[in-house]
Short mmCIF file of C-alpha atoms in Angstrom, two decimals:
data_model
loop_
_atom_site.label_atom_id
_atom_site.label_comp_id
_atom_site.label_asym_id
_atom_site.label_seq_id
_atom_site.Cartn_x
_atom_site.Cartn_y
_atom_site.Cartn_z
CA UNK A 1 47.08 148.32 139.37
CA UNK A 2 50.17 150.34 140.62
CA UNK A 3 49.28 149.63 144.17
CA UNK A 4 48.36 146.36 143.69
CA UNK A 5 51.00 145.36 142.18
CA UNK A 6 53.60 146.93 144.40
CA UNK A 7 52.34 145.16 147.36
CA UNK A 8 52.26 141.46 145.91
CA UNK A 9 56.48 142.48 144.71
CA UNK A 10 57.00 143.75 148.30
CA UNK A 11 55.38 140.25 150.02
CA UNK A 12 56.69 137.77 147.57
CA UNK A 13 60.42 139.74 148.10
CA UNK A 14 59.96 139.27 152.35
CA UNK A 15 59.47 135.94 151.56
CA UNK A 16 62.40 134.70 149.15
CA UNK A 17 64.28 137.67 148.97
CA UNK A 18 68.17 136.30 148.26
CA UNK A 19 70.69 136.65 151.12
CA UNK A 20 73.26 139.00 149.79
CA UNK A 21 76.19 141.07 151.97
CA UNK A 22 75.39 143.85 150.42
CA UNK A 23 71.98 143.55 151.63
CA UNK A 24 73.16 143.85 155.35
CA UNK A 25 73.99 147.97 154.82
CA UNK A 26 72.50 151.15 153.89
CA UNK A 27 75.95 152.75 153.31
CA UNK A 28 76.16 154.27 149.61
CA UNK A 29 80.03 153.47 149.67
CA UNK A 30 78.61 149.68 149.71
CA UNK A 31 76.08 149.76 147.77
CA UNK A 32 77.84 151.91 144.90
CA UNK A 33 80.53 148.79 145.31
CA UNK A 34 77.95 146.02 144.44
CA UNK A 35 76.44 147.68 141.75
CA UNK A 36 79.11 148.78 139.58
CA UNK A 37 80.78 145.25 140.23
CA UNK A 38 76.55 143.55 139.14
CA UNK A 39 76.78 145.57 136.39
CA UNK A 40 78.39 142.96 133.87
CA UNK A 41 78.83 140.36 136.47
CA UNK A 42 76.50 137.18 137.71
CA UNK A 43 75.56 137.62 141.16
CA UNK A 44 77.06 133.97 142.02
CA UNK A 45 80.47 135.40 141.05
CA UNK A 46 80.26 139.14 141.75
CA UNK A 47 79.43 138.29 145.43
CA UNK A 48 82.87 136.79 146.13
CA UNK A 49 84.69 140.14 144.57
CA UNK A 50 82.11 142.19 146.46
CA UNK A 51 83.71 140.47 149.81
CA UNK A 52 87.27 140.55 148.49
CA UNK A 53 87.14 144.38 147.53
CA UNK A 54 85.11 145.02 150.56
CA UNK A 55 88.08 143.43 152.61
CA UNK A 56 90.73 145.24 150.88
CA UNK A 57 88.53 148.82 150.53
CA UNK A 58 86.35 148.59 153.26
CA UNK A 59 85.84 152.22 153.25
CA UNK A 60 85.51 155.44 150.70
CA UNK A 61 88.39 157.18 152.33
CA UNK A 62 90.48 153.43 151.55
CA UNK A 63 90.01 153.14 147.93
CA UNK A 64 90.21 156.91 147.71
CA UNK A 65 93.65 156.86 148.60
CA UNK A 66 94.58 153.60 147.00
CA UNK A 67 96.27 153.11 143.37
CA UNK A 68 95.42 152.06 140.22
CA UNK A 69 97.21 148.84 139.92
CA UNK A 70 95.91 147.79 143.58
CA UNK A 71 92.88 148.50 142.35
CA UNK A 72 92.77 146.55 138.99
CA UNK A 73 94.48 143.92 140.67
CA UNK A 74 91.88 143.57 142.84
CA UNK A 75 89.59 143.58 139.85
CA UNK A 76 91.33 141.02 138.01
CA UNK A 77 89.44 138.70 136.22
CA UNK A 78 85.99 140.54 136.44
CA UNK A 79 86.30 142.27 133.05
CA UNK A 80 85.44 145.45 131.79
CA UNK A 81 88.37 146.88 133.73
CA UNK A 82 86.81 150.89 133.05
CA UNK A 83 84.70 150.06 136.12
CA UNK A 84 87.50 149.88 138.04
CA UNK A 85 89.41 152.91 137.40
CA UNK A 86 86.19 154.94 136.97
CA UNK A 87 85.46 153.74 140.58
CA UNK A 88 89.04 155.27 142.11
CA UNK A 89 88.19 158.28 139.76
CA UNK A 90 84.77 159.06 141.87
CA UNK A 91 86.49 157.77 145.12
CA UNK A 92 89.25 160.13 144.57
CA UNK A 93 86.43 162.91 143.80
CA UNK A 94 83.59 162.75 146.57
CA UNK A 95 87.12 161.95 149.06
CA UNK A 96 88.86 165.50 147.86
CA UNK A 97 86.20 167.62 146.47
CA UNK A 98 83.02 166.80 148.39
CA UNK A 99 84.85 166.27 152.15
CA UNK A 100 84.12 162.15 152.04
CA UNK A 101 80.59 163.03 151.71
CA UNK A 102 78.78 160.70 149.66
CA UNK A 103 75.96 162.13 147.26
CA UNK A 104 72.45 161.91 148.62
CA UNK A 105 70.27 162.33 145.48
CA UNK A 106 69.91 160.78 142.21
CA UNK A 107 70.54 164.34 140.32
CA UNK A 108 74.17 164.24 142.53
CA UNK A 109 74.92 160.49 142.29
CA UNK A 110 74.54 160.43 138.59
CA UNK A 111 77.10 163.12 138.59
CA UNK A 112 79.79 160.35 139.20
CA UNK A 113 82.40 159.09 136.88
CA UNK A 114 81.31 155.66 136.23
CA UNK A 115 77.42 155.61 136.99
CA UNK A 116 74.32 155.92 134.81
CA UNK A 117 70.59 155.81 135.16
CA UNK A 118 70.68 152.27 136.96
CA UNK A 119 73.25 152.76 139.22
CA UNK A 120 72.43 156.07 140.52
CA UNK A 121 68.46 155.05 140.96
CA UNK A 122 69.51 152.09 142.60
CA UNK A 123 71.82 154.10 144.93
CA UNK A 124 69.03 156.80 145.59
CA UNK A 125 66.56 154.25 146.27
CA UNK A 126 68.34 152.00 148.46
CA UNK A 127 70.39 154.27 150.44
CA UNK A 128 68.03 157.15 150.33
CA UNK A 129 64.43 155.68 149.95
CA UNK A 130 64.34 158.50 146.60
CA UNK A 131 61.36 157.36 144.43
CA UNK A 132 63.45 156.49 141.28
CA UNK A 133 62.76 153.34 139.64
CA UNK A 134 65.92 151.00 138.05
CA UNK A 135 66.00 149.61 134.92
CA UNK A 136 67.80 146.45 134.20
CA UNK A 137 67.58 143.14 132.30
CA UNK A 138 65.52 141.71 134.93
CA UNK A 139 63.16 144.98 135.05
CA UNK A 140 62.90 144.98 131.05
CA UNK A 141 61.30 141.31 130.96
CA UNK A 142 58.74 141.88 133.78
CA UNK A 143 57.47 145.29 132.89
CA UNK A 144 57.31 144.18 129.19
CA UNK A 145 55.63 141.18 129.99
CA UNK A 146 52.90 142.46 132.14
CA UNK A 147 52.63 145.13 130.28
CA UNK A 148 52.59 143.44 126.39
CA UNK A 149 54.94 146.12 125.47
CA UNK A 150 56.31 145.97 121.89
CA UNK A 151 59.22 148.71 122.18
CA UNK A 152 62.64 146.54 121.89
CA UNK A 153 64.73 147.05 124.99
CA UNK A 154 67.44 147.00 123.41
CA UNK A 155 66.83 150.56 121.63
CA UNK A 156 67.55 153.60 123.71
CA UNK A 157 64.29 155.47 122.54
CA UNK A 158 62.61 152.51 124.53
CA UNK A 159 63.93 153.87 127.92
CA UNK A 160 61.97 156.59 128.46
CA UNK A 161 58.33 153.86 128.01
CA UNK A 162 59.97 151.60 130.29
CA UNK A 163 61.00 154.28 133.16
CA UNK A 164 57.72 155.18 133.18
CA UNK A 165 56.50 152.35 133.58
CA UNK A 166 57.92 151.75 136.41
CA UNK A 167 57.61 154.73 138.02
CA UNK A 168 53.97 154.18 137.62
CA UNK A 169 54.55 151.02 139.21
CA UNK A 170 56.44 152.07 141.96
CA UNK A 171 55.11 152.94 145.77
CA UNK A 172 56.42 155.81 147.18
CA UNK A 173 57.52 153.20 150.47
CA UNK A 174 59.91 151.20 150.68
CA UNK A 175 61.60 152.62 147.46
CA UNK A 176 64.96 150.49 147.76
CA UNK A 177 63.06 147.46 148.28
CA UNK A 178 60.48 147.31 145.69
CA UNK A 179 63.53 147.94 143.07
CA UNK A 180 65.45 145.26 144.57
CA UNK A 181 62.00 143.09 144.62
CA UNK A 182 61.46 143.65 141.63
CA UNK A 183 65.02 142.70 140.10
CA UNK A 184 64.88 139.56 141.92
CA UNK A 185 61.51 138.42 141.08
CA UNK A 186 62.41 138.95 137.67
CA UNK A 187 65.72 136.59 138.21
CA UNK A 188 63.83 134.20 139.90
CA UNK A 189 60.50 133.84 138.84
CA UNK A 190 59.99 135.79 135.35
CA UNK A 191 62.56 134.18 134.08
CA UNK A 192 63.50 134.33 130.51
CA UNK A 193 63.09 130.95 129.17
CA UNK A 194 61.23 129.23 131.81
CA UNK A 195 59.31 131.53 133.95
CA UNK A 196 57.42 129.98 136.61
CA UNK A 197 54.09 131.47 135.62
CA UNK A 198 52.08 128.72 137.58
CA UNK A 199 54.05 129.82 140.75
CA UNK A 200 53.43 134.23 140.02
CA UNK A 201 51.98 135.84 142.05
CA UNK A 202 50.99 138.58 140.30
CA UNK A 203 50.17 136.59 137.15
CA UNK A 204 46.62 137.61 137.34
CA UNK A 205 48.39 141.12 136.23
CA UNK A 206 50.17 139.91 133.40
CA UNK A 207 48.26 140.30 129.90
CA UNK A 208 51.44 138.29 128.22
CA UNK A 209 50.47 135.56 130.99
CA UNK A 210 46.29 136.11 130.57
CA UNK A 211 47.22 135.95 126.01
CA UNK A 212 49.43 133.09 126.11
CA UNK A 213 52.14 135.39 124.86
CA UNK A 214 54.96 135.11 127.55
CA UNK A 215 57.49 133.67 125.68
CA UNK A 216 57.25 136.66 122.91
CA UNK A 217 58.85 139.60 125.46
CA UNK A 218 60.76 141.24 125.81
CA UNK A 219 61.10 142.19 122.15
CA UNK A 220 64.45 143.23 120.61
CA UNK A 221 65.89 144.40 117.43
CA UNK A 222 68.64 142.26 115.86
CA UNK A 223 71.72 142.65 117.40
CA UNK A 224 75.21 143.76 115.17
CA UNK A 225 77.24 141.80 113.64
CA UNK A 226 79.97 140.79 116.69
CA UNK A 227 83.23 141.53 115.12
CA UNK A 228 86.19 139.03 115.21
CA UNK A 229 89.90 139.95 116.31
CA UNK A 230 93.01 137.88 115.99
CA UNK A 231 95.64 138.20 118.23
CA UNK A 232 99.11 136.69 117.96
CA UNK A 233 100.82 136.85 121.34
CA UNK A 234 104.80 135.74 121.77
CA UNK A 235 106.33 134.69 124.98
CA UNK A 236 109.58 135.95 125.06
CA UNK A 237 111.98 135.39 127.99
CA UNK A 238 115.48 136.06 129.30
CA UNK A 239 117.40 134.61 132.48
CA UNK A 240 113.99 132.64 132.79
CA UNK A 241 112.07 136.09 133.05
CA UNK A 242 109.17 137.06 130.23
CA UNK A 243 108.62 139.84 129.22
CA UNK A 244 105.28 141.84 129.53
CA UNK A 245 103.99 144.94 128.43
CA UNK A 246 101.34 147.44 129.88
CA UNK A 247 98.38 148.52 127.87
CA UNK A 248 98.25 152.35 126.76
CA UNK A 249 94.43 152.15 125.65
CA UNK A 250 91.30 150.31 125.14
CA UNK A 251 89.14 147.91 127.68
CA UNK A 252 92.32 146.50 129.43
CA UNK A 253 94.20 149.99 129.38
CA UNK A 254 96.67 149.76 132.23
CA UNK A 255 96.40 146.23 132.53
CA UNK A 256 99.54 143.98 131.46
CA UNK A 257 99.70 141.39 128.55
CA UNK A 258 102.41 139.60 126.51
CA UNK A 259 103.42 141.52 123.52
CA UNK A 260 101.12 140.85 120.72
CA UNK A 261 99.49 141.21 117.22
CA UNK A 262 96.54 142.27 116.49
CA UNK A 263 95.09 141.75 113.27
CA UNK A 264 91.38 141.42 111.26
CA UNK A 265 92.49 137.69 109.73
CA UNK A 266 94.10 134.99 110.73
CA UNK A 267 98.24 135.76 110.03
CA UNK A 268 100.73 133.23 108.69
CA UNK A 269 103.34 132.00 110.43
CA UNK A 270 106.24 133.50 108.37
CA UNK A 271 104.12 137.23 108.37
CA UNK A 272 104.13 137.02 112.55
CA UNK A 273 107.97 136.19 112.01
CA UNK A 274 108.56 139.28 110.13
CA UNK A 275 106.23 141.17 112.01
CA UNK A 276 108.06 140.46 115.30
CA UNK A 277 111.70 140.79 113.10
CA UNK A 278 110.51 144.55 112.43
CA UNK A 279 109.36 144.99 115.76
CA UNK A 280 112.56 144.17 117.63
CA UNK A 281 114.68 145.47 114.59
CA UNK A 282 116.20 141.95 114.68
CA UNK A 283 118.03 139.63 111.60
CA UNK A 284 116.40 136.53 112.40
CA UNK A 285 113.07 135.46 114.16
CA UNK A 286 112.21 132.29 114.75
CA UNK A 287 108.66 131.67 116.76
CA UNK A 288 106.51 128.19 117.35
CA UNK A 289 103.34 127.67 118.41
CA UNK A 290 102.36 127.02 122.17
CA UNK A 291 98.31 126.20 121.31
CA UNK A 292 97.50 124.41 118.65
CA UNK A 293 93.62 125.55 118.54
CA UNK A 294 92.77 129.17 118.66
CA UNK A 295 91.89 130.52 122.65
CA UNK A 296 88.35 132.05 121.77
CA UNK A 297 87.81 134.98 124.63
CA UNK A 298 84.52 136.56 123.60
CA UNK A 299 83.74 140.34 124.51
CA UNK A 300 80.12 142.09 124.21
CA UNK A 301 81.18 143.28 120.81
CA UNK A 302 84.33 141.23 120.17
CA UNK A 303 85.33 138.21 119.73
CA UNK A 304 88.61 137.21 120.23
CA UNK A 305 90.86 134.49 118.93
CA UNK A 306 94.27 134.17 120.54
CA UNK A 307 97.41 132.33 119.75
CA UNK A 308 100.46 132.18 121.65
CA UNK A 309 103.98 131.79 120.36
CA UNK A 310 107.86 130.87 121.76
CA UNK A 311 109.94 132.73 119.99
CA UNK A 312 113.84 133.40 120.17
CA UNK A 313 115.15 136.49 118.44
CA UNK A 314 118.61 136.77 117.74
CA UNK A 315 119.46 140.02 118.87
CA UNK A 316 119.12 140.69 123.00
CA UNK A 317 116.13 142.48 123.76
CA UNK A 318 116.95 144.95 126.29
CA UNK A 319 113.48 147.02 126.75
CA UNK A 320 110.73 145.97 128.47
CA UNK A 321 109.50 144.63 131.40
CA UNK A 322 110.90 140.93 132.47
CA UNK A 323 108.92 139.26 135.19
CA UNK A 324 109.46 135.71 137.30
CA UNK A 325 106.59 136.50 139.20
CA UNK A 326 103.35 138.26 137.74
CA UNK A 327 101.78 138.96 141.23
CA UNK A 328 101.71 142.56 141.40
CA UNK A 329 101.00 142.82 137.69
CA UNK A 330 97.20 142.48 137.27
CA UNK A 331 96.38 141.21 133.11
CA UNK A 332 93.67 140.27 131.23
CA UNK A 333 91.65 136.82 132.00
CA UNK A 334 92.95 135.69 128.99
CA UNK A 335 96.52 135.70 129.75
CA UNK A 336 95.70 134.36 133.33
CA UNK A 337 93.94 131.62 131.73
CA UNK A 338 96.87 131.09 129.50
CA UNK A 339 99.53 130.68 132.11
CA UNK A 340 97.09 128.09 134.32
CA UNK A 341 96.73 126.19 131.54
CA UNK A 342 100.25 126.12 130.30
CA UNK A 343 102.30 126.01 133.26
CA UNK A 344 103.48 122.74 133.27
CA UNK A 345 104.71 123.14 130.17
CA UNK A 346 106.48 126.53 130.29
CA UNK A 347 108.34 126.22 133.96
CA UNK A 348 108.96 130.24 133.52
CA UNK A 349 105.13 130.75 134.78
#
């Protein structure tokens, strides 16, 4: 079957393989670039950032000696913002410590800040025609469709079946291309509600497609409870300047936001006024709200529910950061989406 199959992946990937930039290069700089950026992004929207950081970083040695915010402004909007600085991390790394040299092997590649299993066997394999099978979404719902497997791919104990699966799978030609095949096939054609099964080629394969059990895979265990964050954010100005603040920790750490609340329930009005009155050691708060509905921003394991809030404090509030122009402060989608939606209304943005 393994040979079989490999060949019908490689000829239905000549013939509708997708036209991607990052398609055009064998360069592990480029490659590591796209993959990191496709690792929690759509390929309809990570292509224009791939061409944006591409233009801005065209090289190793260029990120390498670039800085954080340049970087995570360049980043803005794509989420997950620890791919980003993990990214100038290994730049900074294979730049200084391995003489620009890029990392040839999957054993070395996976050494990098930043990149796991996928990435560094889809680096190997691309770059380096390494045997080393990837494992993705895509990947999950083909193997476990052809091959009826039960394990849920969601559970890490599951890996090890799948990976050697594919391995078994996989020709020892062509490496970078059957993975890529094989990722796009399962975007395009084993899809996961409405897979073209009268169009597959290698149908004839499948014993989910031969038991009328498609549908079924790829199993997966119940997924936790998402939890639910409330976040109270104030938009405080002076001289027609607001004032931000920079993250110290978490998923946006070193990214900038409005100064803000965080709580596990929805607050009242009068506890965000004394919250605030604590905060800025002031006599009298007074704060009203900007949205009326809550601004739901949802997370892989958070949900967010925002609120934002003019508020005039009595005393002057000195510290901080004021800004008229947010340009060269790269923030959250959230707050970006905030100040598109609301600057008509508040002139300062």
């Amino acid at each position: 079957m393994c040979m079989k199959f490999s060949e019908l992946i490689l000829n239905w990937y000549d013939e509708n393989k997708r036209n991607l930039p990052w398609r055009l290069t064998k360069d592990p700089y480029k490659i590591w670039i796209s993959e990191i950026i496709l690792q929690q992004t759509r390929i309809a929207q990570g292509t224009s950032y791939y061409n944006r950081f591409i233009s801005r970083f065209p090289t190793l040695e260029s990120l390498a000696n670039s800085d954080e915010n340049d970087v995570l402004l360049m980043w803005q909007g794509l989420g997950y913002y620890s791919r980003a600085r993990n990214l100038l991390f290994s730049a900074k790394h294979i730049h200084n410590d391995l003489g620009s040299k890029f990392p040839v092997t999957y054993s070395e590649i996976i050494k990098l800040k930043g990149v796991g299993d996928y990435t560094a066997s889809a680096i190997a394999s691309i770059c380096f025609e390494e045997q080393t099978p990837v494992l993705d979404g895509n990947v999950y719902r083909v193997l476990s469709r052809i091959f009826e497997l039960e394990n849920p791919i969601n559970l890490s104990s599951s890996r090890k079946i799948f990976k050697e699966k594919a391995k078994s799978l996989m020709s020892a030609k062509r490496c970078g291309d059957y993975n890529q095949a094989l990722m796009d096939f399962g975007s395009l054609v084993c899809k996961p509600q409405k897979p073209l099964c009268g169009s597959c080629n290698v149908s004839k394969l499948c014993k989910s497609f031969i038991n009328n059990t498609v549908l079924k895979y790829p199993v997966k265990t119940s997924k936790n409870k998402i939890k639910t964050q409330y976040h109270d954010y104030i938009i405080l100005t002076k001289d027609r300047k607001t004032l931000i603040v920079k993250i110290e920790d978490g998923i946006w750490k070193n990214l900038y936001r409005f100064p803000v609340c965080i709580s596990e329930k929805k607050q009242s009005k009068l506890y965000l006024q004394e919250y605030f009155k604590k905060k800025y050691n002031s006599s009298k708060v007074k704060i009203s709200l900007i949205n009326q509905k809550f601004i739901n921003h949802k997370l892989s394991h958070l949900t967010l529910k925002s609120r934002f809030w003019n508020i005039n404090i009595e005393n002057n509030v000195a510290k901080g950061l004021f800004v008229s122009d947010f340009t060269d402060f790269p923030m959250p989608q959230l707050m970006r989406n905030f100040r598109e939606k609301y600057k008509t209304k508040l002139s300062i943005f």
